[in-house]
Amino acid sequence: MGIRDGNRLPLTGPAPGPHELTVEADMAYSRTGEGMHRFTDPADGETYLYTQLFLDDARRVFAAFDQPDLKAHFDLTVTAPPHWTVLANGTTTHHGDGRWTAATTPLISPYLVAVAAGPWHTVRTDHRGLPFGIHCRRSLAPHLDADATELLSTTTALFDRYHEKFDEPYPFDSYDQAFVPEFNAGAMENPGLVTFRDSYVFRSAVTDAERCSRAVTIAHEMAHMWFGDLVTLTWWDDIWLNESFAEYMGYQTVAEATRWTHVWTDFAAGRKDWGYDADQRPTTHPLSRIHICSLKHKTVCWPQVRRTEYPMS
Ligand SMILES: [Zn+2]
């Protein structure tokens, strides 16, 4: 079968009952930041690849029943040039000759599958028995190194605070943060492999507000590890809750766990009026209940989560 227009593959004719479907496909690299983006650094000619599958771009990379509530375990095998490093949701293993495998993921939605490959510059540490890494393209290495202490100490402080608040262990096996080139958004909460636009690797003097904003983005994506990745919306019409909660948690946790204790002032100045403006539109959502999830139930989708309500404080 050939992949049809729009990367959709119609399934016609299967009789009712269980089936096994095998799809072999050659897919194109992307230059739009959607799917498997390929970038060659003009500074040194090195090439980097990374996936961005949110919201519905898994189909640009692999065959999947691409709905947030249809979760699966994913296995990944990569053959890459010998000097590359391959990052993925799970920890990766190099078997020689550029062949890599990634640990099988827990149940995750297709839009959360991630791989990033290239000759990354990496700084690593261990925290709470898990490997933590930050990564950027080689040409930015001095700038990442200059901020590595701040980035990793902020990350681990936020991580500890989320553990205290959520009362549920981090559900994945590693925490990599890759600062990737030509990224369309601010960051993406892929489990175990968060991607950020690499303008967050500061190349010149910046204000403390910019450092604070970067910490909020780190905290926002980390909140999604629990609420968004472990517990996931049934359908995209609840994305507002996914994002609003991560943003709320981001500011709250930065205020609690980092030196930017004043961050709610930034929120008031930079975010609150945005919410007031959105609230005046016909598309606004009544927030009848705040559903803080009980992760102990390890529920997969929002509707189950909603049975347990916690006061938001
Ligand atoms: Zn988010």
Short mmCIF file of C-alpha atoms and ligand atoms in Angstrom, two decimals:
data_model
loop_
_atom_site.label_atom_id
_atom_site.label_comp_id
_atom_site.label_asym_id
_atom_site.label_seq_id
_atom_site.Cartn_x
_atom_site.Cartn_y
_atom_site.Cartn_z
CA MET A 1 0.00 0.00 0.00
CA GLY A 2 1.16 3.52 -0.59
CA ILE A 3 0.77 6.35 1.88
CA ARG A 4 -2.00 8.52 0.54
CA ASP A 5 -2.27 12.27 0.33
CA GLY A 6 -2.00 13.93 3.69
CA ASN A 7 -0.09 10.94 5.05
CA ARG A 8 -3.32 9.06 5.66
CA LEU A 9 -3.61 5.34 5.03
CA PRO A 10 -7.19 4.15 4.57
CA LEU A 11 -8.01 0.74 5.99
CA THR A 12 -10.75 -0.85 3.95
CA GLY A 13 -12.19 -4.29 4.21
CA PRO A 14 -10.90 -5.84 7.44
CA ALA A 15 -13.50 -8.16 8.89
CA PRO A 16 -14.52 -7.66 12.52
CA GLY A 17 -12.13 -9.20 15.00
CA PRO A 18 -8.48 -8.84 15.98
CA HIS A 19 -5.97 -8.06 13.28
CA GLU A 20 -2.26 -7.38 13.06
CA LEU A 21 -1.27 -4.55 10.76
CA THR A 22 2.28 -4.08 9.47
CA VAL A 23 3.18 -0.89 7.67
CA GLU A 24 6.57 -0.41 6.02
CA ALA A 25 7.10 3.10 4.83
CA ASP A 26 9.79 5.54 3.76
CA MET A 27 8.84 8.96 5.06
CA ALA A 28 10.28 12.33 4.10
CA TYR A 29 12.19 14.66 6.38
CA SER A 30 10.49 17.92 7.18
CA ARG A 31 11.70 21.48 6.88
CA THR A 32 8.70 23.01 8.60
CA GLY A 33 9.24 21.82 12.16
CA GLU A 34 6.34 19.37 11.77
CA GLY A 35 7.17 15.67 11.79
CA MET A 36 10.86 14.69 11.52
CA HIS A 37 12.61 18.02 11.15
CA ARG A 38 16.07 18.03 9.55
CA PHE A 39 18.48 20.89 10.08
CA THR A 40 22.04 21.48 8.91
CA ASP A 41 23.90 23.97 11.05
CA PRO A 42 25.45 26.71 8.89
CA ALA A 43 28.07 27.23 11.60
CA ASP A 44 29.78 23.85 11.12
CA GLY A 45 27.83 21.80 8.57
CA GLU A 46 26.58 19.29 11.16
CA THR A 47 23.08 17.86 10.71
CA TYR A 48 20.43 17.30 13.39
CA LEU A 49 17.04 15.59 13.35
CA TYR A 50 14.21 15.79 15.82
CA THR A 51 10.52 14.96 15.92
CA GLN A 52 7.66 17.29 16.72
CA LEU A 53 4.45 15.26 16.52
CA PHE A 54 2.04 17.44 18.48
CA LEU A 55 -0.81 17.88 17.56
CA ASP A 56 -1.49 15.46 14.72
CA ASP A 57 1.83 14.98 12.98
CA ALA A 58 2.70 11.44 14.06
CA ARG A 59 1.39 10.48 10.62
CA ARG A 60 4.30 12.36 9.04
CA VAL A 61 6.75 9.94 10.72
CA PHE A 62 5.13 6.57 11.35
CA ALA A 63 1.81 4.78 11.00
CA ALA A 64 -0.38 5.10 14.08
CA PHE A 65 -3.94 5.36 15.22
CA ASP A 66 -3.21 8.94 16.09
CA GLN A 67 -5.56 9.83 18.93
CA PRO A 68 -4.45 11.00 22.37
CA ASP A 69 -6.56 8.36 24.11
CA LEU A 70 -5.18 5.46 22.05
CA LYS A 71 -1.95 4.79 23.87
CA ALA A 72 0.70 2.20 23.08
CA HIS A 73 4.16 0.99 24.04
CA PHE A 74 6.66 2.19 21.45
CA ASP A 75 9.94 0.54 20.44
CA LEU A 76 12.50 2.51 18.49
CA THR A 77 15.55 1.42 16.51
CA VAL A 78 17.75 4.01 14.81
CA THR A 79 20.69 3.72 12.46
CA ALA A 80 22.67 6.95 12.49
CA PRO A 81 26.10 8.23 11.49
CA PRO A 82 28.75 6.94 13.91
CA HIS A 83 29.49 10.28 15.58
CA TRP A 84 25.83 11.01 16.39
CA THR A 85 23.97 10.58 19.65
CA VAL A 86 20.37 9.37 19.58
CA LEU A 87 17.94 10.58 22.25
CA ALA A 88 14.42 9.26 22.74
CA ASN A 89 11.62 9.03 25.28
CA GLY A 90 13.34 6.11 26.98
CA THR A 91 17.04 5.70 27.65
CA THR A 92 18.98 4.81 24.52
CA THR A 93 21.71 2.22 23.98
CA HIS A 94 24.40 2.31 21.30
CA HIS A 95 25.13 -1.14 19.89
CA GLY A 96 28.01 -0.03 17.66
CA ASP A 97 28.14 0.98 14.02
CA GLY A 98 25.60 3.75 14.65
CA ARG A 99 22.83 1.33 15.66
CA TRP A 100 20.74 2.52 18.58
CA THR A 101 17.73 1.22 20.43
CA ALA A 102 15.55 3.01 22.94
CA ALA A 103 13.95 1.43 25.98
CA THR A 104 10.33 0.47 25.35
CA THR A 105 8.11 3.32 26.44
CA PRO A 106 5.36 3.02 29.00
CA LEU A 107 1.90 3.52 27.51
CA ILE A 108 1.98 6.92 25.80
CA SER A 109 -0.02 8.73 23.14
CA PRO A 110 1.39 8.82 19.60
CA TYR A 111 1.79 12.60 19.69
CA LEU A 112 4.27 12.21 22.58
CA VAL A 113 6.73 9.90 20.80
CA ALA A 114 10.06 11.66 20.39
CA VAL A 115 13.50 11.09 18.94
CA ALA A 116 16.34 13.56 18.49
CA ALA A 117 19.53 12.58 16.70
CA GLY A 118 22.73 14.37 15.85
CA PRO A 119 26.18 15.18 17.16
CA TRP A 120 24.67 16.80 20.27
CA HIS A 121 26.74 18.56 22.86
CA THR A 122 25.59 17.11 26.18
CA VAL A 123 25.89 17.82 29.88
CA ARG A 124 24.66 15.02 32.13
CA THR A 125 23.95 14.42 35.77
CA ASP A 126 22.08 11.87 37.88
CA HIS A 127 19.28 12.82 40.19
CA ARG A 128 17.09 10.58 42.35
CA GLY A 129 18.59 7.60 40.55
CA LEU A 130 17.60 8.83 37.09
CA PRO A 131 19.80 10.15 34.27
CA PHE A 132 19.26 13.83 33.48
CA GLY A 133 20.75 15.47 30.39
CA ILE A 134 20.74 18.79 28.59
CA HIS A 135 21.65 18.89 24.93
CA CYS A 136 22.22 21.41 22.15
CA ARG A 137 23.89 21.56 18.77
CA ARG A 138 27.67 21.62 18.94
CA SER A 139 28.04 25.18 17.78
CA LEU A 140 26.19 26.37 20.90
CA ALA A 141 28.25 24.26 23.31
CA PRO A 142 30.06 27.12 25.11
CA HIS A 143 26.76 28.86 25.77
CA LEU A 144 25.08 25.73 27.16
CA ASP A 145 28.12 25.02 29.32
CA ALA A 146 28.01 28.55 30.71
CA ASP A 147 24.45 28.00 31.91
CA ALA A 148 24.55 24.26 32.66
CA THR A 149 24.72 24.70 36.42
CA GLU A 150 21.66 26.96 36.45
CA LEU A 151 19.71 24.77 34.02
CA LEU A 152 20.36 21.53 35.89
CA SER A 153 19.91 22.95 39.38
CA THR A 154 16.61 24.56 38.33
CA THR A 155 15.50 21.30 36.71
CA THR A 156 16.29 19.13 39.72
CA ALA A 157 14.77 21.60 42.22
CA LEU A 158 11.53 21.66 40.21
CA PHE A 159 11.62 17.88 39.89
CA ASP A 160 11.87 17.47 43.66
CA ARG A 161 9.03 19.90 44.26
CA TYR A 162 6.73 18.09 41.83
CA HIS A 163 7.46 14.86 43.64
CA GLU A 164 6.33 16.45 46.87
CA LYS A 165 3.18 17.90 45.34
CA PHE A 166 2.00 15.05 43.15
CA ASP A 167 2.75 12.20 45.54
CA GLU A 168 3.47 10.01 42.54
CA PRO A 169 6.91 9.02 41.25
CA TYR A 170 8.05 10.44 37.94
CA PRO A 171 6.64 7.89 35.48
CA PHE A 172 9.49 7.68 32.94
CA ASP A 173 13.08 6.42 33.03
CA SER A 174 15.12 9.54 32.23
CA TYR A 175 14.80 13.31 31.87
CA ASP A 176 16.47 14.80 28.82
CA GLN A 177 16.02 18.38 27.72
CA ALA A 178 17.13 19.08 24.16
CA PHE A 179 17.48 22.64 22.87
CA VAL A 180 16.75 22.08 19.19
CA PRO A 181 17.14 24.34 16.15
CA GLU A 182 14.27 25.92 14.21
CA PHE A 183 11.66 24.83 16.74
CA ASN A 184 8.24 26.33 16.05
CA ALA A 185 6.93 26.67 19.60
CA GLY A 186 8.55 27.34 22.96
CA ALA A 187 8.90 23.74 24.07
CA MET A 188 7.21 20.33 23.88
CA GLU A 189 6.52 17.95 26.73
CA ASN A 190 7.65 14.66 25.16
CA PRO A 191 7.97 12.18 28.04
CA GLY A 192 11.61 11.85 28.99
CA LEU A 193 12.75 14.07 26.11
CA VAL A 194 11.50 17.63 26.35
CA THR A 195 12.41 19.75 23.34
CA PHE A 196 12.95 23.52 23.59
CA ARG A 197 13.66 26.19 21.01
CA ASP A 198 17.37 26.75 21.19
CA SER A 199 17.06 30.49 21.69
CA TYR A 200 16.72 29.39 25.33
CA VAL A 201 20.45 28.72 25.15
CA PHE A 202 21.40 32.33 25.75
CA ARG A 203 24.15 33.59 23.50
CA SER A 204 24.61 36.99 25.09
CA ALA A 205 23.77 38.77 28.33
CA VAL A 206 20.08 38.50 29.18
CA THR A 207 17.83 39.99 31.82
CA ASP A 208 16.90 38.05 34.91
CA ALA A 209 13.31 38.14 33.62
CA GLU A 210 14.44 36.05 30.65
CA ARG A 211 16.09 33.55 32.96
CA CYS A 212 12.92 33.42 35.01
CA SER A 213 10.81 32.91 31.89
CA ARG A 214 13.04 30.00 30.86
CA ALA A 215 12.60 28.44 34.31
CA VAL A 216 8.81 28.73 33.94
CA THR A 217 9.01 26.94 30.59
CA ILE A 218 11.10 24.16 32.14
CA ALA A 219 8.55 23.88 34.96
CA HIS A 220 5.58 23.98 32.58
CA GLU A 221 6.91 21.08 30.50
CA MET A 222 7.81 19.11 33.61
CA ALA A 223 4.26 19.47 34.96
CA HIS A 224 3.06 17.78 31.76
CA MET A 225 5.05 14.65 32.63
CA TRP A 226 2.33 13.89 35.14
CA PHE A 227 -0.66 15.82 33.83
CA GLY A 228 -0.68 15.42 30.07
CA ASP A 229 1.74 12.53 29.56
CA LEU A 230 0.92 10.03 32.33
CA VAL A 231 -2.68 11.22 32.49
CA THR A 232 -3.87 12.41 29.11
CA LEU A 233 -6.78 14.21 27.57
CA THR A 234 -9.31 12.04 25.78
CA TRP A 235 -9.57 14.42 22.85
CA TRP A 236 -8.14 17.76 21.78
CA ASP A 237 -11.10 19.77 23.02
CA ASP A 238 -9.57 19.45 26.49
CA ILE A 239 -6.20 20.84 25.46
CA TRP A 240 -7.09 24.10 27.20
CA LEU A 241 -7.09 22.23 30.51
CA ASN A 242 -3.82 20.47 29.73
CA GLU A 243 -2.09 23.75 28.95
CA SER A 244 -3.74 25.89 31.61
CA PHE A 245 -2.84 23.42 34.31
CA ALA A 246 0.78 23.14 33.15
CA GLU A 247 1.06 26.91 33.07
CA TYR A 248 -0.44 27.27 36.55
CA MET A 249 1.83 24.55 37.92
CA GLY A 250 4.80 26.13 36.14
CA TYR A 251 4.45 29.48 37.87
CA GLN A 252 3.50 27.97 41.21
CA THR A 253 6.43 25.55 41.27
CA VAL A 254 8.99 28.12 40.15
CA ALA A 255 7.78 30.36 43.01
CA GLU A 256 8.11 27.49 45.48
CA ALA A 257 11.33 25.82 44.39
CA THR A 258 13.65 28.38 42.77
CA ARG A 259 15.15 31.79 43.47
CA TRP A 260 12.43 33.45 41.36
CA THR A 261 10.01 33.64 44.26
CA HIS A 262 8.43 36.78 42.77
CA VAL A 263 7.30 35.00 39.62
CA TRP A 264 3.59 35.60 40.25
CA THR A 265 4.33 39.26 39.56
CA ASP A 266 5.55 38.25 36.12
CA PHE A 267 2.38 36.20 35.73
CA ALA A 268 0.22 39.19 36.63
CA ALA A 269 2.07 41.43 34.20
CA GLY A 270 2.48 39.01 31.33
CA ARG A 271 -0.28 36.41 31.47
CA LYS A 272 -3.30 37.48 33.47
CA ASP A 273 -4.55 40.10 31.02
CA TRP A 274 -4.29 37.45 28.30
CA GLY A 275 -6.72 35.31 30.30
CA TYR A 276 -9.08 38.20 30.93
CA ASP A 277 -9.10 38.93 27.21
CA ALA A 278 -9.79 35.28 26.33
CA ASP A 279 -12.58 35.16 28.89
CA GLN A 280 -14.52 37.79 26.97
CA ARG A 281 -14.65 35.69 23.81
CA PRO A 282 -17.40 33.24 22.84
CA THR A 283 -14.80 30.46 22.83
CA THR A 284 -14.10 30.82 26.55
CA HIS A 285 -14.61 27.75 28.75
CA PRO A 286 -16.55 27.77 32.01
CA LEU A 287 -14.24 26.38 34.65
CA SER A 288 -16.91 24.68 36.71
CA ARG A 289 -14.54 22.42 38.57
CA ILE A 290 -10.81 22.17 38.95
CA HIS A 291 -9.83 18.57 38.48
CA ILE A 292 -6.52 17.94 40.08
CA CYS A 293 -5.82 14.38 39.24
CA SER A 294 -5.30 11.55 41.64
CA LEU A 295 -2.37 9.99 39.91
CA LYS A 296 -2.40 7.10 42.32
CA HIS A 297 -5.15 5.59 40.20
CA LYS A 298 -2.84 5.71 37.18
CA THR A 299 -5.77 6.60 35.03
CA VAL A 300 -5.18 7.12 31.37
CA CYS A 301 -7.65 9.79 30.42
CA TRP A 302 -9.35 12.80 31.92
CA PRO A 303 -12.86 11.35 32.45
CA GLN A 304 -11.60 8.87 35.01
CA VAL A 305 -9.50 11.55 36.62
CA ARG A 306 -12.50 13.77 37.06
CA ARG A 307 -14.01 11.43 39.58
CA THR A 308 -11.51 12.62 42.11
CA GLU A 309 -11.48 16.29 42.95
CA TYR A 310 -8.89 18.09 44.99
CA PRO A 311 -9.01 21.69 46.11
CA MET A 312 -6.55 23.85 44.20
CA SER A 313 -4.40 25.69 46.64
ZN ZN B 1 2.16 22.83 27.65
#
